Short mmCIF file of C-alpha atoms in Angstrom, two decimals:
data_model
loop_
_atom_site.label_atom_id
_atom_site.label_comp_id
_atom_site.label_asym_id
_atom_site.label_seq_id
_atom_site.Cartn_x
_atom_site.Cartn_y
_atom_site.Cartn_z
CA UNK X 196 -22.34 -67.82 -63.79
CA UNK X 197 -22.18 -65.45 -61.12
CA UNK X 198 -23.63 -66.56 -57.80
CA UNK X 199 -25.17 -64.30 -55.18
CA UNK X 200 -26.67 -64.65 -51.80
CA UNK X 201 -29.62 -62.16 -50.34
CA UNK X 202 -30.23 -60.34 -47.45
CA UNK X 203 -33.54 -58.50 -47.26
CA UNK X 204 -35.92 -59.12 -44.35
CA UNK X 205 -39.04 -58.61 -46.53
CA UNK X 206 -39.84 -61.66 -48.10
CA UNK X 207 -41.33 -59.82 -51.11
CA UNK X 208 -38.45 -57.98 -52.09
CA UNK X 209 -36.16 -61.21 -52.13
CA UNK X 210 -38.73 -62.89 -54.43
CA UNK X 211 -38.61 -59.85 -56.39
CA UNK X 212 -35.01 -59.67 -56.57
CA UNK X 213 -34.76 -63.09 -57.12
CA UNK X 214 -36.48 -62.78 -60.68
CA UNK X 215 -34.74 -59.84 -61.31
CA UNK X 216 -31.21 -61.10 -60.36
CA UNK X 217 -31.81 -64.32 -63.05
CA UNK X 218 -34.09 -63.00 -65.37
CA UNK X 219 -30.95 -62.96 -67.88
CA UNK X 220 -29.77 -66.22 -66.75
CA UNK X 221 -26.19 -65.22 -66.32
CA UNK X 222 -26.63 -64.86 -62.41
CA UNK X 223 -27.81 -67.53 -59.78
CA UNK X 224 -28.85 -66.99 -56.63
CA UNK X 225 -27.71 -69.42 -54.40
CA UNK X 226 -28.95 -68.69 -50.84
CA UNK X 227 -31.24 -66.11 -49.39
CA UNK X 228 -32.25 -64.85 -46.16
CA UNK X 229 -34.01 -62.46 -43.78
CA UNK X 230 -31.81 -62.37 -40.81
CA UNK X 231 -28.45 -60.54 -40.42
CA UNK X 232 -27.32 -63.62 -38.11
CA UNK X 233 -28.64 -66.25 -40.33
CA UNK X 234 -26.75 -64.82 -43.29
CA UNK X 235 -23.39 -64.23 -41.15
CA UNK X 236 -23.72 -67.90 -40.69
CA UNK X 237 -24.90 -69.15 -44.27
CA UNK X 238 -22.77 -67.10 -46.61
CA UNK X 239 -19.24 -68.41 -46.17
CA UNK X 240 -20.45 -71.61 -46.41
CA UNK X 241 -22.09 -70.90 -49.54
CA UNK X 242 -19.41 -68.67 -50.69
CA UNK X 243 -21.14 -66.44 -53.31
CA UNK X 244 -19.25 -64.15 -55.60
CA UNK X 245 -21.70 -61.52 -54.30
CA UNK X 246 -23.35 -60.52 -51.38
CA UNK X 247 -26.77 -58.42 -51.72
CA UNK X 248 -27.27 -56.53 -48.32
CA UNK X 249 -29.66 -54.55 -46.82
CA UNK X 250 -27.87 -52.61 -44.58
CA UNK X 251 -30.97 -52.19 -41.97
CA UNK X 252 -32.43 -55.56 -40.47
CA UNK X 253 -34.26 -56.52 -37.37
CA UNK X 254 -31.34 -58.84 -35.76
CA UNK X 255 -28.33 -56.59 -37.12
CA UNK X 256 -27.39 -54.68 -40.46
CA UNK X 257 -25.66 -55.90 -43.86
CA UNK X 258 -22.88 -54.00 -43.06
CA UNK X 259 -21.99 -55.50 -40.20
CA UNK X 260 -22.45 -58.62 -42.45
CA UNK X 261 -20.33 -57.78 -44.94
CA UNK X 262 -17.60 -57.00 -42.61
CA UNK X 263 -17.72 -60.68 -40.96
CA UNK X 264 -18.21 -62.28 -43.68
CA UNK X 265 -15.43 -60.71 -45.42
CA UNK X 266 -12.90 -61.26 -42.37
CA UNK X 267 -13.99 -65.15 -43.11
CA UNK X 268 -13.72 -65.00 -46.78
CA UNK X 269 -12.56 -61.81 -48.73
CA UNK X 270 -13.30 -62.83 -52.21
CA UNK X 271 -16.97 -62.53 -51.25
CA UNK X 272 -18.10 -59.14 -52.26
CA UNK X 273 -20.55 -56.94 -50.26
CA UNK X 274 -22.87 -54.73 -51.99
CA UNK X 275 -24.67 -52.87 -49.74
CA UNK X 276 -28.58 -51.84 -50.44
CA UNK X 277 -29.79 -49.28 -48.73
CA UNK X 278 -33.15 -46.87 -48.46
CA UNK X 279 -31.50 -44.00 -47.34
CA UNK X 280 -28.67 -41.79 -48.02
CA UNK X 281 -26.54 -42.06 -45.05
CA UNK X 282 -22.99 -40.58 -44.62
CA UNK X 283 -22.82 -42.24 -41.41
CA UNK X 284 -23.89 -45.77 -43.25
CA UNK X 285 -21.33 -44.96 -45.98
CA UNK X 286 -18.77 -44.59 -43.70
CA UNK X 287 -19.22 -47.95 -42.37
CA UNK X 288 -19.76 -49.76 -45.42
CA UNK X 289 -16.14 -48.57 -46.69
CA UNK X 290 -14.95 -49.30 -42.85
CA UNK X 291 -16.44 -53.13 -43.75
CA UNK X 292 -14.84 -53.31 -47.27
CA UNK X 293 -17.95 -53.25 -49.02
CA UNK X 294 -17.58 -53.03 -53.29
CA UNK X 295 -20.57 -50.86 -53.61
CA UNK X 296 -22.97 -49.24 -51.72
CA UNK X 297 -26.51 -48.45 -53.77
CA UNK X 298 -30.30 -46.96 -52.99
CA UNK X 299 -33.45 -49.22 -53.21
CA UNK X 300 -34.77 -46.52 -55.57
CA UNK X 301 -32.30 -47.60 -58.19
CA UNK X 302 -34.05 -48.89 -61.05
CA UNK X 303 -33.76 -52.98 -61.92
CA UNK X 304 -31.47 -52.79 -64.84
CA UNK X 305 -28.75 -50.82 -63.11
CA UNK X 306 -28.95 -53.39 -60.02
CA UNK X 307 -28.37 -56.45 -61.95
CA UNK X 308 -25.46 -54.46 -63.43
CA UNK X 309 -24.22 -53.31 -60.46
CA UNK X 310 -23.47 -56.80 -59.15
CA UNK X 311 -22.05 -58.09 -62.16
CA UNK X 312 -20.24 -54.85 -62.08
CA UNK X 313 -18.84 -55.91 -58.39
CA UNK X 314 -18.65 -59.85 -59.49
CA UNK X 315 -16.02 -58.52 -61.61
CA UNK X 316 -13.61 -56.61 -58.64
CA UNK X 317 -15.12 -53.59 -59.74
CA UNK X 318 -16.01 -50.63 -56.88
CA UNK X 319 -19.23 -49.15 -57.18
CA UNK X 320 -18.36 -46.47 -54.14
CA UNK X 321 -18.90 -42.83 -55.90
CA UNK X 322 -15.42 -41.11 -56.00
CA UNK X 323 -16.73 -38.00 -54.86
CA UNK X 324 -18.63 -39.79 -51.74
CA UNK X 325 -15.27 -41.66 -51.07
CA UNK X 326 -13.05 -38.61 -51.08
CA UNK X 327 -15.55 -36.73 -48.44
CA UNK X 328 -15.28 -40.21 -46.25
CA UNK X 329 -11.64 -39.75 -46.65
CA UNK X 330 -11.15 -36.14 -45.43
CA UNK X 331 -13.30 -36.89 -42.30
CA UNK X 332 -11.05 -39.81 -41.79
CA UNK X 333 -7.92 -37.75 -42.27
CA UNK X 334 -9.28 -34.91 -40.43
CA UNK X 335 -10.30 -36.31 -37.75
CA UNK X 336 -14.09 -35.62 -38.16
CA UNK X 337 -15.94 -38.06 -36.41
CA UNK X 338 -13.86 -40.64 -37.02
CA UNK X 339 -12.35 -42.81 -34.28
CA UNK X 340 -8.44 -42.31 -34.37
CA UNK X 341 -6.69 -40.58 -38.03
CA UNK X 342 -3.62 -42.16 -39.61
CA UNK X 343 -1.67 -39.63 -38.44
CA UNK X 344 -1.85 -40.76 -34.40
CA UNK X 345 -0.07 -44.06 -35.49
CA UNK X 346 3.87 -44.31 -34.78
CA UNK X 347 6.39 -44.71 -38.00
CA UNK X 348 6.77 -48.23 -37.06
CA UNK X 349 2.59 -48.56 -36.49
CA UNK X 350 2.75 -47.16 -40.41
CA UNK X 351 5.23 -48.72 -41.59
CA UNK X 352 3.27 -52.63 -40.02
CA UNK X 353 -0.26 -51.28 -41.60
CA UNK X 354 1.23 -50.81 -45.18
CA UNK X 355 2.35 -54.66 -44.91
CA UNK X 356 -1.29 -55.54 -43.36
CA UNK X 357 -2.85 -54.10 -46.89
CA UNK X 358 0.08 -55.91 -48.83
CA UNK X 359 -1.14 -59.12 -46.96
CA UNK X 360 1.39 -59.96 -45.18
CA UNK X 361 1.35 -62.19 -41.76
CA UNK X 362 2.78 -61.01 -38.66
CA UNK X 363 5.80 -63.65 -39.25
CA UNK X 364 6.06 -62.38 -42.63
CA UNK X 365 5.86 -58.91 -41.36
CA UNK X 366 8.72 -59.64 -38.48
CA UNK X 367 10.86 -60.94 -40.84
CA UNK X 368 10.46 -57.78 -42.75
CA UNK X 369 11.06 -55.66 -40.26
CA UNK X 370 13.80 -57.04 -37.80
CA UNK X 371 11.58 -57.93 -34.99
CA UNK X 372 10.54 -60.37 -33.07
CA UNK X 373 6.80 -61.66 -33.97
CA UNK X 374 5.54 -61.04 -31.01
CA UNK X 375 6.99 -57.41 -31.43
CA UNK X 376 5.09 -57.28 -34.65
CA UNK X 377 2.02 -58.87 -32.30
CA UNK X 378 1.90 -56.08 -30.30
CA UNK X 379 2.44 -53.42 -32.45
CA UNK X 380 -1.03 -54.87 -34.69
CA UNK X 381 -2.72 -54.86 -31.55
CA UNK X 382 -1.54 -50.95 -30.79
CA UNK X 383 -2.53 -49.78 -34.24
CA UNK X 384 -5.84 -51.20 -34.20
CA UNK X 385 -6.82 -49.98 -30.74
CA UNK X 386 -5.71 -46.47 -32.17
CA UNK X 387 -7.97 -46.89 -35.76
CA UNK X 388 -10.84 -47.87 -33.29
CA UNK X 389 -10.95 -51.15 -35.04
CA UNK X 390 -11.76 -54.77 -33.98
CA UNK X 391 -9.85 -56.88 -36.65
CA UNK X 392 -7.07 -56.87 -39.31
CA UNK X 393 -9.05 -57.44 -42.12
CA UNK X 394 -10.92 -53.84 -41.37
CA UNK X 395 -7.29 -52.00 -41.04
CA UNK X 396 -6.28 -53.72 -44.34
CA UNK X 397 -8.93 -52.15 -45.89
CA UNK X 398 -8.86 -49.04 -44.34
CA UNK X 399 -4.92 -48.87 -45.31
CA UNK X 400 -5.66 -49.50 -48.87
CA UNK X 401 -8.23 -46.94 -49.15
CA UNK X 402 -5.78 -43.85 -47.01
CA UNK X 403 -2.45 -45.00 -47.89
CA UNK X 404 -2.31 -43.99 -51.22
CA UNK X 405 -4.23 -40.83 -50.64
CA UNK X 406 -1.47 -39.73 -47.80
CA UNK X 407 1.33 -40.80 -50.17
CA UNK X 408 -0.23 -38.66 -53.21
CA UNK X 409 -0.39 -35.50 -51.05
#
């Protein structure tokens, strides 16, 4: 049984989705909500295997959401539902580690299979969307910081943040001190424009391999 919580803040389209979502009785949903705050609140507790967003709300935005709930609990899974086709949007869901990122026009069928899609640690991010994201990222293109303005040793610290390694595990690695290691995370992340990281271990797993492919 797959479980999944729901973020929509019209009550019409969560009953809707509702019916849809266990219609084949293979997927329950276990919580639901209208409030971005609420659901930062509700879903760790509930811990679903997926998390249906809508990525604009009144209080806040699923992907903002997504990314707090994920830096809480990572198995959750974001899936980001959107009505408009925004780079910008896109940008940020892949920034929060969200698993998929899908219009409101898609039909009912290919929703329920896109979360069982994601329930199974599958990405539902187009390729060709991704790779765009990616260039800006590595170019530079209105992105906060690129890869490249990090130090060898800043590198070198993010590839064992994506591995998922702690900063003792990391010192210990690496020679240093932990607070070293401490203060090198903190440099990094100031650099990526990020907050937390859980957002630079997703960001490294996404660039990484691209950089070391090229």
């Amino acid at each position: 049984m797959i479980r999944v919580f729901l973020l929509d803040d019209h009550e019409v389209v969560r009953r809707g989705l509702v019916d849809l979502l266990q219609a084949d009785g293979d997927i329950e949903v276990v919580g639901e909500s209208g409030s971005a705050q609420e659901a930062t609140r509700r879903i760790p507790a509930l811990r679903p295997d997926v998390a249906v967003l809508d990525a604009r709300l009144p209080d806040g935005n699923g992907i903002d959401v997504c990314r707090d709930v994920r830096a809480i609990d990572s198995s959750i899974k974001g899936l980001i539902l959107t009505s408009y086709e925004d780079d910008e949007a896109l940008f940020a869901a892949i920034m929060a580690g969200a698993s998929g990122y899908v219009l409101k026009q898609i039909r009912g069928t290919d929703l329920v299979d896109a979360v069982r899609q994601v329930a199974d640690g599958k990405s539902l991010l187009d390729p060709a969307v991704t790779q765009r994201v990616l260039e800006r990222i590595r170019n530079g293109v209105e992105a906060p910081r690129e890869l490249a303005g990090l130090t060898d040793q800043e590198r070198r610290i993010l590839e064992f943040i994506a591995e998922g390694l702690t900063n003792r595990e990391i010192a210990s690695r690496m020679f240093l001190a932990e607070k070293t290691v401490k203060n090198y995370v903190s440099s990094l992340l100031a650099k990526l424009g990020l907050e937390r990281r859980t957002q630079a271990a997703v960001l490294a797993t996404r660039l990484l391999g691209e950089h070391k492919s090229n």
